[in-house]
Amino acid sequence: MRYSGHTRRLAPRAAVIFSAILLSSAAEVVAQTAFYTFTSGPSGDGFIWDVDSPPAGLNDLPNGENFHAPDLDGATNNIENYSGNVTYFDTSYQAAGNSSLISDEAWWGNPTEPFSPTVGAYFVNTFNGAADSVAFDFAWAIAGEDAYDSLEIEVYDDDFDFAYLYFDLDSSFNAGPAFGGFQGWEGSIAFDLLDAQNDNFDVDAIAGFSIYLDPISTPGGVGEFAIDNLDINGGGATGFDGPEELYPASNDPDSLLSGFSTRWLKDTPVTSSSRFSFDVVNNTGSDTEFSASLDGTSDAVFLPGNQFSGEFLAFGDTQNITLQEVALSNPSGEYSASATLSNDLDPSDPDNTVNYGLKIYDAPAISSNAANPVQVQSGGQLTLANAAAGPHAGALRAGVEVTGRSITGPFQFAGSTLLIDDFVGPGTSAAESLLFSRFGRLTQTYMGSATIDLQMNSAAGSFLNGRQPVPSITWNLEFALADTLSDSANLPASGSLAEQVGVNNATTAATIVGGHSSTAQTVSMALVSDPEQGDATKSADLATSVVDLDFSISATSQLHVLQFTYLDGNLPSGFTEAQLELLVFDTGSDDWIRAIDANLDNGAGSAFFAGSYEDFLAGPGGGSLDAADQSKYGVDATNNMAWAVLNNEGLFSLGVLGNFALSADTEPDGDVDGADFLALQRDNPSLIPTWQTEYGSGSGAVLSSTSSSAGTVPEPGTFCLLCLFLGALRQFPCSRRAA
């Protein structure tokens, strides 16, 4: 059965880049003809199938080499091998020896292309003219498992317009002991230009076609393909290359059909039934009559079937007959039938038996946990399950194959399951874990989504006729990030410092985003109070909490990139984000200074970069952190992050330098509180708006985001002011007028 599609199926086996066998010939006005049995010598194709010139040693075609094969018009076709392994033109194949289609010499090999993601085989017509039709016999097997029962072929013209054609392989065979006794599959493949022009493809002529061998290619493994009787434009010398008798065929009239199978989705809207039909070919040398009927051993859904008796068939003609159409509304399961074809006018012509297998699949019944948000912080996973086949005995159910996946927000797939090409079969389930990095993130709940795209198949990588689209599944993701007030990490020598330690609350997140540890050591961080807490005059206006960064080995021996995340609402009044700098507290002067000024170069290498450290490293940073980057710093205003390249440690914060006095601190005691309001109400009411702005200043940063002062301190409300005002009036009793 031939079916086509616009999109190339992803390779089912994570293996290698496309590996191929190429048969090429340039498109010209006159189409060529050729027929190859891959048999050497006068009794075969008339030449020696061997890449060596003159022929020597084995009849072989090594990987990456090409062979020029003469055609029936005196020109040549170019045959190339890119399967990753040597291919041969002889009878030394193993599994294909059990195939009914491969006989005598054939073109065969064991593809082992070692690079990801796929292996394949290509045949491309290039030297003497494009083709209108192509046919060949094909078989393959793989050790340790049953081979796929479908084949993918790419057809293209000399402009490299292309179409993908898919074929069911008709019959299975035991691949033999070397392959563990697993099933191989075979089929006679035939297609023409009309097939390549279906579904809006723009193939002008068959300048080439490619056979993909992905499912049997394993590096170091045992897989085998074999190709025989390659016919280009009907080049077979006797019209039919099949047996000189009346015989059944499918697609290719040159090949004897012994059986085939097909898979359908139950109740598919594409069609209501599946046909047991095949071609009857008269290659007897004279006109004849034939009979065909279903055998009584066929399953009941086929019987009684159509009966053919005394059907006239001229010599050289082919007639398609249908013995039964089985309704796809039947219960899911596996059905089989056999038919007998007889030559009514020649009793010496042996009868032929054709076996047919039909599998009807119930649609997958997919369930997931996508109804509610996945709580990633508690180990929540994406779960996907397919119901078991049933409830009746022998039921079959289709599965779903993952064809794509995407994720948004600060999340990542862990990558263990639900990968592209993973298959969720009947009665199975899969769960994918998720990753979230807390480093550089403020305390809050983060949200995102994950989407898995699915495609219906009968088994992993196996096409299902009549399959219907499967809706993608999208999960909402949540991670409720709590405060991290302190953190530490034990690092090995030369170990990365990036995102090994980090602290966060609702207004501040700090972490190291670059550098390597100079030796084995412990690196720690903690959120602490502002060392200028209680001072009436401050050396800096801070936008974040204060972080204590400590290296157990002196920080001067290693460059590191310290990053702070901040809130827009906490910017110092009158300043922009571009004016923010990382600050370090200088214990000598008891003042905040620029963090880069405490570097070994005293900030001599300072240069501002508008953007993230990642962007800096990819640009002027040259791709790696080195001594030339010392004292570089920047602000990523888009993501509210500021960073600096340092080689010092201590108390760090983010802010702007200056002499910041508290105008409403009337006592003065280093903070602005209710006592200052009472004094201003009595002595200087004009400063009450300033008191409202500065209220709470000087008390130091509260570290936990659950505290009321973790963020910007709110101004006192009207009710608060009224209460303070009434309290103030009670301090001044009214005088009585004398009677």
XYZ file of C-alpha atoms in Angstrom:
739
model
C 0.000 0.000 0.000
C 1.355 3.400 -0.978
C 0.583 6.475 1.069
C 2.246 9.848 1.004
C 2.886 12.779 3.284
C 4.474 16.194 3.310
C 6.541 15.864 6.482
C 9.437 13.501 6.982
C 8.894 11.151 9.896
C 11.467 11.549 12.631
C 13.760 8.551 12.832
C 12.480 6.043 15.413
C 15.938 5.118 16.600
C 18.247 7.700 18.155
C 21.217 6.813 16.012
C 22.786 8.795 13.287
C 22.784 11.263 10.482
C 21.068 10.171 7.291
C 22.998 7.341 5.744
C 22.097 6.300 2.260
C 22.516 4.359 -0.928
C 22.241 6.531 -4.010
C 21.308 5.607 -7.581
C 21.628 8.778 -9.657
C 20.925 9.934 -13.228
C 20.407 13.538 -14.598
C 16.960 14.359 -15.934
C 16.826 14.663 -19.714
C 14.055 14.706 -22.287
C 14.290 10.979 -23.098
C 13.652 8.656 -20.161
C 16.059 5.783 -19.679
C 15.273 2.112 -19.101
C 17.190 -0.285 -16.874
C 16.699 -3.603 -15.126
C 19.193 -4.863 -12.552
C 19.233 -8.258 -10.843
C 22.638 -7.385 -9.279
C 23.983 -10.611 -10.785
C 27.428 -10.331 -12.391
C 28.555 -11.765 -15.707
C 26.995 -12.648 -19.081
C 24.278 -14.789 -17.497
C 23.339 -11.891 -15.231
C 23.320 -8.183 -15.951
C 26.206 -8.446 -18.449
C 28.865 -6.723 -16.341
C 30.683 -7.198 -13.030
C 29.098 -5.565 -9.980
C 32.257 -4.373 -8.253
C 33.569 -0.906 -7.465
C 37.147 -1.905 -8.328
C 38.263 -1.180 -11.877
C 39.240 -3.665 -13.148
C 37.119 -5.837 -10.812
C 39.122 -7.460 -8.020
C 38.320 -9.250 -4.778
C 34.784 -9.157 -3.430
C 31.876 -7.792 -5.414
C 31.467 -4.873 -3.057
C 30.679 -1.191 -2.809
C 32.317 0.465 0.233
C 30.690 3.281 2.171
C 31.026 6.631 0.379
C 31.967 5.008 -2.942
C 29.967 4.869 -6.191
C 29.512 2.407 -9.029
C 28.507 3.191 -12.621
C 26.012 0.581 -13.823
C 25.155 0.416 -17.560
C 21.469 0.670 -18.477
C 19.592 -0.829 -21.443
C 20.256 2.265 -23.566
C 24.042 2.037 -23.384
C 24.502 4.793 -20.784
C 25.207 4.397 -17.070
C 23.528 4.962 -13.725
C 25.549 6.066 -10.721
C 25.055 3.884 -7.648
C 26.519 5.225 -4.370
C 26.633 3.831 -0.869
C 26.397 6.028 2.246
C 25.082 3.395 4.661
C 28.093 3.621 6.968
C 29.266 0.142 5.996
C 30.349 -1.906 2.991
C 27.540 -3.226 0.787
C 27.787 -6.281 -1.457
C 26.464 -7.681 -4.748
C 26.385 -11.412 -4.036
C 24.530 -14.195 -2.188
C 26.261 -13.845 1.211
C 23.266 -12.239 2.870
C 21.738 -14.070 5.849
C 18.256 -12.891 6.831
C 17.241 -12.127 3.249
C 17.888 -15.764 2.402
C 14.637 -16.536 4.200
C 12.721 -13.988 2.132
C 10.553 -15.170 -0.755
C 11.474 -12.120 -2.850
C 15.280 -12.076 -2.671
C 17.048 -14.757 -4.698
C 20.494 -15.379 -6.169
C 22.699 -12.289 -6.203
C 21.230 -9.167 -4.630
C 22.423 -5.807 -3.351
C 22.618 -6.064 0.449
C 24.366 -4.681 3.482
C 24.389 -4.034 7.220
C 23.974 -0.248 7.751
C 25.926 0.992 10.800
C 26.270 4.757 10.327
C 27.567 5.910 13.749
C 26.423 9.531 13.872
C 23.117 10.911 15.120
C 20.288 11.087 14.472
C 19.472 8.549 11.720
C 20.754 6.169 9.112
C 19.252 5.759 5.708
C 19.616 4.662 2.133
C 19.201 6.771 -0.956
C 18.709 5.892 -4.635
C 18.913 8.865 -6.978
C 18.616 8.769 -10.799
C 21.196 11.197 -12.282
C 23.124 10.622 -15.514
C 20.987 9.479 -18.428
C 17.497 10.797 -17.835
C 14.678 10.846 -15.366
C 12.312 7.929 -14.844
C 8.545 7.648 -15.002
C 8.294 4.468 -12.899
C 10.437 2.447 -10.514
C 9.980 -1.027 -9.014
C 12.131 -3.340 -6.906
C 11.946 -6.176 -4.366
C 12.985 -5.332 -0.833
C 13.580 -7.177 2.458
C 15.098 -6.228 5.819
C 15.627 -7.546 9.339
C 17.321 -6.566 12.587
C 18.736 -8.788 15.314
C 16.952 -8.793 18.646
C 13.594 -7.409 17.538
C 11.008 -7.566 14.790
C 11.741 -5.284 11.851
C 9.342 -2.513 10.895
C 6.642 -3.523 8.442
C 6.614 -0.226 6.560
C 9.114 1.590 4.357
C 9.725 5.266 3.637
C 10.949 6.504 0.276
C 11.820 10.026 -0.817
C 11.298 10.825 -4.510
C 12.740 13.964 -6.066
C 13.473 15.623 -9.401
C 16.558 17.390 -10.714
C 15.366 20.638 -9.101
C 15.293 18.748 -5.794
C 11.556 19.117 -5.388
C 10.596 16.062 -3.384
C 7.780 13.857 -2.096
C 7.742 11.237 0.637
C 6.022 7.932 -0.111
C 5.261 5.281 2.492
C 4.719 1.590 1.780
C 3.430 -1.297 3.847
C 5.716 -4.308 3.485
C 3.478 -7.216 2.521
C 4.904 -10.288 4.217
C 6.959 -11.291 7.217
C 9.573 -14.032 7.420
C 11.729 -15.604 10.104
C 15.058 -13.798 9.903
C 16.952 -16.859 11.153
C 19.212 -17.733 14.125
C 21.717 -14.939 13.482
C 18.886 -12.487 14.063
C 17.416 -14.262 17.077
C 14.537 -15.726 15.109
C 12.761 -12.379 14.952
C 10.554 -11.316 12.058
C 11.903 -9.679 8.961
C 9.597 -7.965 6.483
C 9.540 -7.951 2.693
C 7.594 -6.367 -0.099
C 7.540 -5.552 -3.801
C 7.719 -1.801 -4.118
C 6.470 0.094 -7.182
C 5.664 3.744 -7.801
C 5.427 6.137 -10.699
C 5.451 9.848 -11.386
C 1.767 10.221 -10.555
C 2.425 8.902 -7.052
C 5.127 11.527 -6.610
C 2.799 14.266 -7.804
C -0.027 13.543 -5.373
C -0.839 15.801 -2.424
C 0.420 18.983 -4.126
C 4.001 17.759 -4.529
C 5.886 19.428 -7.377
C 8.067 16.541 -8.571
C 8.443 16.973 -12.366
C 10.189 13.660 -13.038
C 11.760 10.905 -10.996
C 15.357 12.064 -11.050
C 16.008 10.152 -7.875
C 14.533 8.298 -4.956
C 15.809 7.482 -1.503
C 15.137 4.461 0.690
C 15.517 5.185 4.384
C 17.044 2.352 6.423
C 16.823 4.026 9.828
C 14.942 1.259 11.679
C 17.608 -1.421 11.094
C 20.777 0.641 11.542
C 22.591 0.281 14.851
C 26.288 1.079 15.355
C 27.933 -2.240 16.109
C 24.619 -4.071 15.732
C 23.289 -6.537 13.187
C 20.753 -5.311 10.667
C 20.361 -6.310 7.044
C 18.628 -4.963 3.958
C 18.503 -6.551 0.513
C 17.329 -5.168 -2.835
C 16.686 -7.213 -5.944
C 15.187 -6.796 -9.428
C 15.486 -3.014 -9.701
C 13.332 -1.967 -12.672
C 13.531 1.579 -14.045
C 10.868 2.543 -16.604
C 9.832 -1.078 -17.204
C 13.299 -2.227 -18.187
C 12.529 -5.912 -17.464
C 13.520 -7.850 -20.587
C 10.427 -10.081 -20.903
C 7.672 -7.612 -20.091
C 7.083 -9.404 -16.761
C 10.049 -10.674 -14.813
C 7.767 -12.818 -12.661
C 7.246 -16.572 -13.044
C 6.026 -17.843 -16.401
C 2.579 -18.662 -15.051
C -0.604 -17.105 -13.745
C 0.256 -15.551 -10.374
C -0.853 -12.975 -7.799
C 1.005 -9.674 -7.447
C 0.709 -6.336 -5.644
C 2.058 -2.966 -6.814
C 4.804 -4.612 -8.842
C 3.546 -7.073 -11.528
C 7.044 -8.570 -11.788
C 6.953 -10.074 -8.295
C 4.990 -12.983 -6.890
C 2.768 -11.999 -3.952
C 2.536 -14.516 -1.127
C 0.802 -12.318 1.418
C 0.449 -8.894 2.935
C -1.019 -7.130 5.941
C -2.435 -3.751 6.814
C -3.373 -1.770 9.926
C -6.418 0.481 10.256
C -7.974 2.702 12.885
C -11.409 1.458 13.903
C -14.279 3.641 12.652
C -11.895 5.987 10.891
C -13.658 8.731 8.922
C -11.266 8.098 6.027
C -13.034 4.944 4.812
C -15.563 2.421 6.056
C -13.748 -0.777 5.072
C -10.453 -2.446 4.255
C -10.152 -4.434 1.032
C -8.537 -7.834 0.567
C -7.522 -7.373 -3.051
C -4.569 -8.120 -5.287
C -3.522 -8.205 -8.947
C -3.749 -11.323 -11.081
C -0.969 -11.411 -13.700
C -1.053 -13.581 -16.823
C 2.509 -14.427 -17.807
C 1.664 -17.905 -19.184
C 2.380 -17.083 -22.814
C -1.283 -17.311 -23.882
C -4.741 -16.109 -22.919
C -6.325 -17.990 -20.038
C -9.124 -18.073 -17.456
C -8.737 -18.078 -13.706
C -10.653 -18.733 -10.484
C -10.128 -17.162 -7.053
C -11.932 -17.593 -3.746
C -11.422 -17.304 -0.016
C -10.354 -20.405 1.853
C -12.679 -21.752 4.525
C -10.038 -21.246 7.188
C -10.440 -17.478 6.863
C -11.935 -15.585 9.795
C -15.701 -15.174 9.732
C -15.598 -11.458 8.930
C -14.215 -12.362 5.475
C -16.619 -15.134 4.553
C -18.171 -15.957 2.198
C -16.465 -13.243 0.117
C -16.518 -12.686 -3.623
C -16.050 -15.713 -5.879
C -14.261 -15.544 -9.249
C -14.607 -18.396 -11.722
C -13.832 -18.608 -15.428
C -12.506 -15.020 -15.477
C -10.840 -14.314 -18.856
C -7.400 -12.731 -18.742
C -5.372 -12.050 -21.899
C -1.663 -12.815 -21.999
C 0.357 -9.913 -20.663
C -2.619 -8.357 -18.861
C -3.152 -7.696 -15.171
C -6.529 -7.639 -13.419
C -7.195 -6.423 -9.891
C -9.709 -8.466 -7.918
C -11.328 -7.816 -4.531
C -12.281 -10.861 -2.491
C -13.794 -9.032 0.467
C -14.213 -5.623 2.055
C -14.112 -5.844 5.844
C -16.009 -3.166 7.732
C -13.763 -1.128 10.032
C -16.646 -0.975 12.480
C -15.805 -4.540 13.519
C -14.363 -4.942 17.033
C -10.691 -4.164 17.241
C -8.398 -7.134 16.851
C -6.355 -9.155 14.385
C -8.117 -10.853 11.495
C -6.651 -13.169 8.869
C -7.716 -14.714 5.607
C -6.244 -16.705 2.763
C -7.282 -17.084 -0.853
C -6.471 -19.553 -3.585
C -5.798 -18.505 -7.200
C -6.077 -21.166 -9.931
C -5.357 -21.260 -13.668
C -8.546 -22.860 -15.003
C -7.101 -23.743 -18.421
C -3.754 -25.169 -17.305
C -3.894 -27.797 -14.540
C -0.066 -27.987 -14.589
C 0.143 -24.378 -13.444
C 0.294 -24.711 -9.626
C -2.277 -22.894 -7.526
C -1.127 -19.855 -5.568
C -2.135 -18.966 -2.018
C -2.286 -15.351 -0.840
C -2.381 -14.661 2.901
C -3.899 -11.453 4.239
C -3.704 -9.969 7.727
C -5.884 -7.112 8.952
C -5.393 -5.359 12.289
C -8.084 -2.964 13.505
C -7.070 -0.653 16.339
C -9.208 1.222 18.805
C -8.164 4.858 19.151
C -5.756 5.625 21.987
C -7.435 6.663 25.228
C -5.015 9.225 26.601
C -5.200 10.671 30.107
C -2.913 13.135 31.849
C -2.581 15.256 34.963
C -2.883 18.479 32.949
C -6.189 19.492 34.552
C -4.427 21.135 37.522
C -1.165 23.102 37.693
C 1.884 20.929 38.266
C 3.575 21.956 41.516
C 7.200 21.668 40.503
C 8.544 22.636 43.932
C 7.076 19.445 45.408
C 8.403 17.157 42.668
C 5.362 17.335 40.402
C 5.748 15.605 37.017
C 4.041 15.566 33.646
C 2.179 12.262 33.454
C 0.662 10.706 30.359
C -1.117 7.346 30.184
C -2.858 5.229 27.553
C -5.657 2.846 28.524
C -5.110 -0.870 28.066
C -6.650 -2.623 25.090
C -10.046 -4.137 25.760
C -12.413 -4.992 27.175
C -12.954 -7.883 24.731
C -10.355 -10.592 24.238
C -7.857 -9.922 21.455
C -8.575 -6.187 21.391
C -5.952 -3.845 19.955
C -5.423 -0.226 20.877
C -3.285 2.347 19.101
C -0.694 4.372 20.926
C 0.761 7.846 20.602
C 4.248 8.888 19.595
C 5.824 12.121 20.838
C 6.531 14.354 17.838
C 7.434 17.602 19.614
C 7.643 19.330 22.966
C 8.123 22.849 24.270
C 8.277 24.636 27.614
C 7.868 28.239 28.780
C 8.791 30.109 31.940
C 11.825 29.406 34.155
C 11.483 25.635 33.711
C 13.288 22.870 31.847
C 12.532 19.270 30.937
C 14.664 16.842 32.906
C 14.973 14.870 29.657
C 14.343 11.352 30.972
C 11.020 10.457 29.319
C 8.464 11.828 26.857
C 11.315 12.524 24.465
C 10.653 12.945 20.757
C 9.939 9.487 19.238
C 8.970 8.033 22.636
C 5.880 5.850 22.338
C 3.072 5.452 24.873
C 1.455 2.162 23.994
C -1.719 0.587 25.332
C -1.643 -0.011 29.076
C 1.502 2.069 29.562
C 2.310 5.460 31.023
C 5.172 7.923 31.098
C 6.198 10.672 33.495
C 8.601 13.522 32.753
C 10.330 15.402 35.550
C 10.898 19.152 35.491
C 13.748 21.393 36.553
C 13.647 24.857 38.099
C 16.670 26.977 39.015
C 16.138 29.240 42.039
C 19.361 31.158 41.525
C 18.903 34.830 40.757
C 15.143 34.744 41.396
C 13.133 36.743 43.921
C 10.797 35.062 46.361
C 7.470 34.630 44.579
C 5.420 32.044 42.676
C 6.694 31.409 39.146
C 4.491 30.103 36.368
C 5.016 28.528 32.967
C 3.693 25.786 30.720
C 4.830 22.583 29.031
C 3.342 21.165 25.814
C 3.726 17.661 24.352
C 2.758 17.103 20.688
C 1.464 13.634 19.812
C 0.793 11.477 16.761
C -1.298 8.314 16.585
C 0.549 5.114 15.576
C -0.081 1.403 15.861
C 3.326 0.880 17.436
C 6.466 2.946 17.860
C 7.208 4.349 14.425
C 4.606 2.201 12.647
C 2.108 3.979 10.437
C -1.601 3.469 11.133
C -3.975 3.854 8.201
C -6.856 6.203 8.861
C -5.212 7.673 11.929
C -6.654 10.921 13.239
C -4.953 13.969 14.754
C -4.246 13.781 18.475
C -4.559 17.080 20.367
C -1.393 18.368 21.991
C -1.433 18.352 25.796
C -0.428 21.468 27.733
C 0.333 21.543 31.445
C 0.446 24.705 33.565
C 3.512 24.775 35.798
C 4.020 26.496 39.149
C 6.937 26.861 41.532
C 6.417 28.692 44.837
C 9.937 29.897 45.656
C 10.503 30.462 49.382
C 13.131 32.632 51.066
C 16.698 31.349 51.115
C 18.400 33.391 53.859
C 21.743 31.573 53.759
C 23.453 29.073 51.485
C 26.825 27.371 51.047
C 28.540 24.959 48.691
C 31.677 22.841 48.838
C 33.488 23.253 45.537
C 36.354 21.244 44.055
C 39.425 22.853 42.570
C 38.573 24.370 39.170
C 34.889 23.723 39.853
C 32.426 26.215 38.392
C 31.234 28.967 40.730
C 28.195 29.707 38.579
C 24.874 29.140 40.355
C 26.374 27.095 43.169
C 25.231 29.374 45.989
C 22.455 31.931 46.160
C 20.129 33.741 48.558
C 16.808 35.429 47.982
C 13.873 37.216 49.574
C 11.020 39.249 48.121
C 13.232 42.219 47.177
C 16.671 40.712 46.622
C 18.336 37.730 44.986
C 22.102 37.260 44.827
C 24.202 34.562 43.207
C 27.496 34.033 41.401
C 27.084 33.624 37.631
C 30.673 33.180 36.446
C 34.140 32.040 37.467
C 35.898 28.929 38.737
C 37.158 27.996 42.168
C 40.935 28.322 42.437
C 41.076 25.459 44.920
C 38.848 23.128 46.884
C 36.904 25.367 49.250
C 33.551 26.370 50.726
C 31.666 29.372 49.369
C 28.805 30.814 51.414
C 26.214 33.610 51.235
C 23.817 35.073 53.796
C 21.360 37.955 53.957
C 22.410 40.318 56.783
C 21.546 43.764 58.184
C 22.798 47.022 56.723
C 26.007 47.960 58.594
C 24.853 51.607 58.449
C 21.645 50.780 60.277
C 20.922 53.508 62.816
C 23.259 56.087 61.202
C 21.687 59.479 60.646
C 23.728 59.972 57.511
C 24.312 57.104 55.090
C 27.002 56.694 52.436
C 24.656 54.943 49.986
C 21.009 54.574 49.129
C 20.454 50.816 48.800
C 17.996 49.166 46.428
C 18.424 45.664 47.864
C 19.168 43.834 51.074
C 22.771 43.273 52.136
C 24.512 39.979 51.317
C 27.567 38.583 53.061
C 29.723 36.652 50.555
C 32.533 34.536 51.962
C 35.208 32.332 50.379
C 37.017 29.952 52.729
C 40.102 30.630 50.604
C 40.840 34.289 49.865
C 38.609 35.653 47.111
C 41.517 37.634 45.644
C 42.816 34.419 44.077
C 39.840 33.954 41.764
C 37.708 36.092 39.516
C 33.990 35.701 40.032
C 30.890 37.442 38.730
C 28.469 38.528 41.441
C 24.894 39.242 40.357
C 22.014 40.934 42.195
C 18.344 40.876 41.212
C 16.243 43.856 42.334
C 12.721 45.298 42.255
C 11.880 48.338 40.145
C 9.914 49.769 43.045
C 13.007 49.830 45.260
C 15.113 52.113 43.052
C 16.594 55.031 44.991
C 14.484 58.148 44.442
C 15.635 60.228 41.491
C 17.950 57.546 40.046
C 17.640 55.256 37.010
C 18.488 51.561 36.727
C 21.590 52.347 34.656
C 23.002 54.241 37.677
C 22.844 51.204 39.954
C 26.160 49.656 40.974
C 27.244 46.744 43.101
C 28.599 48.130 46.360
C 30.828 46.614 49.031
C 31.095 47.880 52.598
C 34.585 49.182 53.362
C 35.358 48.287 56.973
C 38.229 50.780 57.025
C 36.118 53.825 56.264
C 32.842 52.363 57.502
C 31.298 53.469 54.203
C 29.861 51.797 51.130
C 32.146 51.961 48.071
C 31.901 50.602 44.557
C 32.570 46.849 44.657
C 34.948 47.053 41.710
C 37.072 49.634 43.573
C 37.935 46.896 46.095
C 39.373 44.694 43.340
C 43.102 44.104 42.998
C 43.137 46.627 40.138
C 41.259 49.180 42.296
C 38.678 49.435 39.537
C 41.167 50.524 36.877
C 39.621 48.149 34.338
C 36.088 49.362 34.919
C 33.765 49.563 31.940
C 29.973 49.603 31.946
C 27.933 47.211 29.799
C 24.205 47.693 29.233
C 22.952 44.135 29.357
C 23.329 40.785 31.072
C 26.624 39.135 31.932
C 25.751 36.397 29.446
C 25.450 38.999 26.674
C 28.672 40.652 27.809
C 30.518 37.322 27.706
C 29.201 36.594 24.219
C 30.273 40.063 23.045
C 33.120 42.156 24.446
C 33.908 39.479 27.051
C 35.281 37.250 24.304
C 33.540 34.061 25.368
C 35.457 33.295 28.572
C 36.144 35.036 31.880
C 39.756 36.161 32.214
C 41.934 38.850 33.796
C 40.961 41.384 31.119
C 37.377 41.270 32.414
C 38.293 42.385 35.952
C 36.117 45.323 37.144
C 33.724 45.143 34.222
C 30.133 45.631 35.367
C 26.669 46.093 33.949
C 22.931 46.389 34.422
C 20.339 44.247 32.634
C 17.350 46.583 32.984
C 15.090 44.164 31.103
C 15.480 41.439 33.718
C 16.276 43.675 36.735
C 19.763 42.285 37.264
C 23.110 43.990 37.950
C 26.510 42.316 37.956
C 30.227 42.955 38.387
C 33.466 41.009 37.832
C 35.209 40.904 41.216
C 38.036 39.339 43.169
C 36.980 40.438 46.638
C 34.513 39.349 49.304
C 32.554 40.919 52.152
C 29.199 42.688 52.539
C 27.584 43.549 49.206
C 24.472 45.379 48.132
C 23.096 47.214 45.116
C 22.502 50.961 45.136
C 23.969 54.416 44.515
C 26.657 56.241 46.464
C 26.169 59.652 48.106
C 25.648 61.490 51.385
C 22.098 60.579 52.300
C 20.892 62.286 55.504
C 17.443 61.718 57.005
C 15.806 65.165 56.975
C 12.947 64.065 59.239
C 15.218 62.532 61.907
C 14.786 65.409 64.381
C 16.155 63.697 67.477
C 18.567 62.627 65.777
C 18.852 58.927 66.574
C 19.485 57.366 63.135
C 15.904 56.516 62.279
C 12.600 58.243 61.444
C 9.768 57.215 63.771
C 6.718 58.483 65.680
C 8.806 60.590 68.049
C 10.115 62.551 65.075
C 6.530 63.161 63.911
C 5.557 64.659 67.266
C 8.530 66.976 67.177
C 7.808 68.059 63.585
C 4.108 68.582 64.352
C 5.101 70.905 67.123
C 8.098 72.667 65.631
C 8.146 72.271 61.838
C 4.858 71.007 60.302
C 6.121 71.741 56.788
C 8.398 68.656 57.028
C 5.536 66.258 57.729
C 5.406 65.188 53.974
C 9.142 64.447 54.216
C 8.518 62.470 57.390
C 5.934 60.445 55.524
C 8.519 59.606 52.848
C 11.333 58.741 55.272
C 9.235 56.964 57.898
C 10.961 53.704 58.868
C 14.311 54.690 57.309
C 17.432 53.896 59.241
C 16.061 50.736 60.827
C 18.051 48.425 58.522
C 16.865 45.814 56.003
C 14.582 43.085 57.294
C 15.779 39.848 55.703
C 12.743 37.612 55.525
C 10.193 38.367 52.835
C 7.455 37.461 55.294
C 8.313 40.579 57.324
C 6.413 43.757 56.609
C 9.526 45.780 55.888
C 11.123 43.343 53.466
C 10.193 45.541 50.527
C 9.747 49.280 50.220
C 8.561 50.589 53.565
C 5.016 51.951 53.213
C 4.288 55.543 54.084
C 2.096 55.991 57.161
C -1.561 56.361 56.241
C -4.018 59.083 57.210
C -5.359 57.084 60.142
C -1.829 56.611 61.487
C -1.154 60.335 61.219
C -4.453 61.128 62.930
C -3.624 58.835 65.817
C -0.223 60.440 66.249
C -1.794 63.904 66.021
C -4.367 63.112 68.718
C -1.604 61.701 70.869
C 0.275 64.945 70.435
C -2.731 67.046 71.542
C -2.915 65.127 74.816
C 0.556 66.443 75.648
C -0.762 70.055 75.611
C -3.734 70.472 78.088
C -6.129 73.313 77.422
C -6.225 76.251 79.932
C -9.515 77.195 81.577
C -10.946 80.717 81.512
C -11.464 82.117 85.000
C -15.073 82.426 86.025
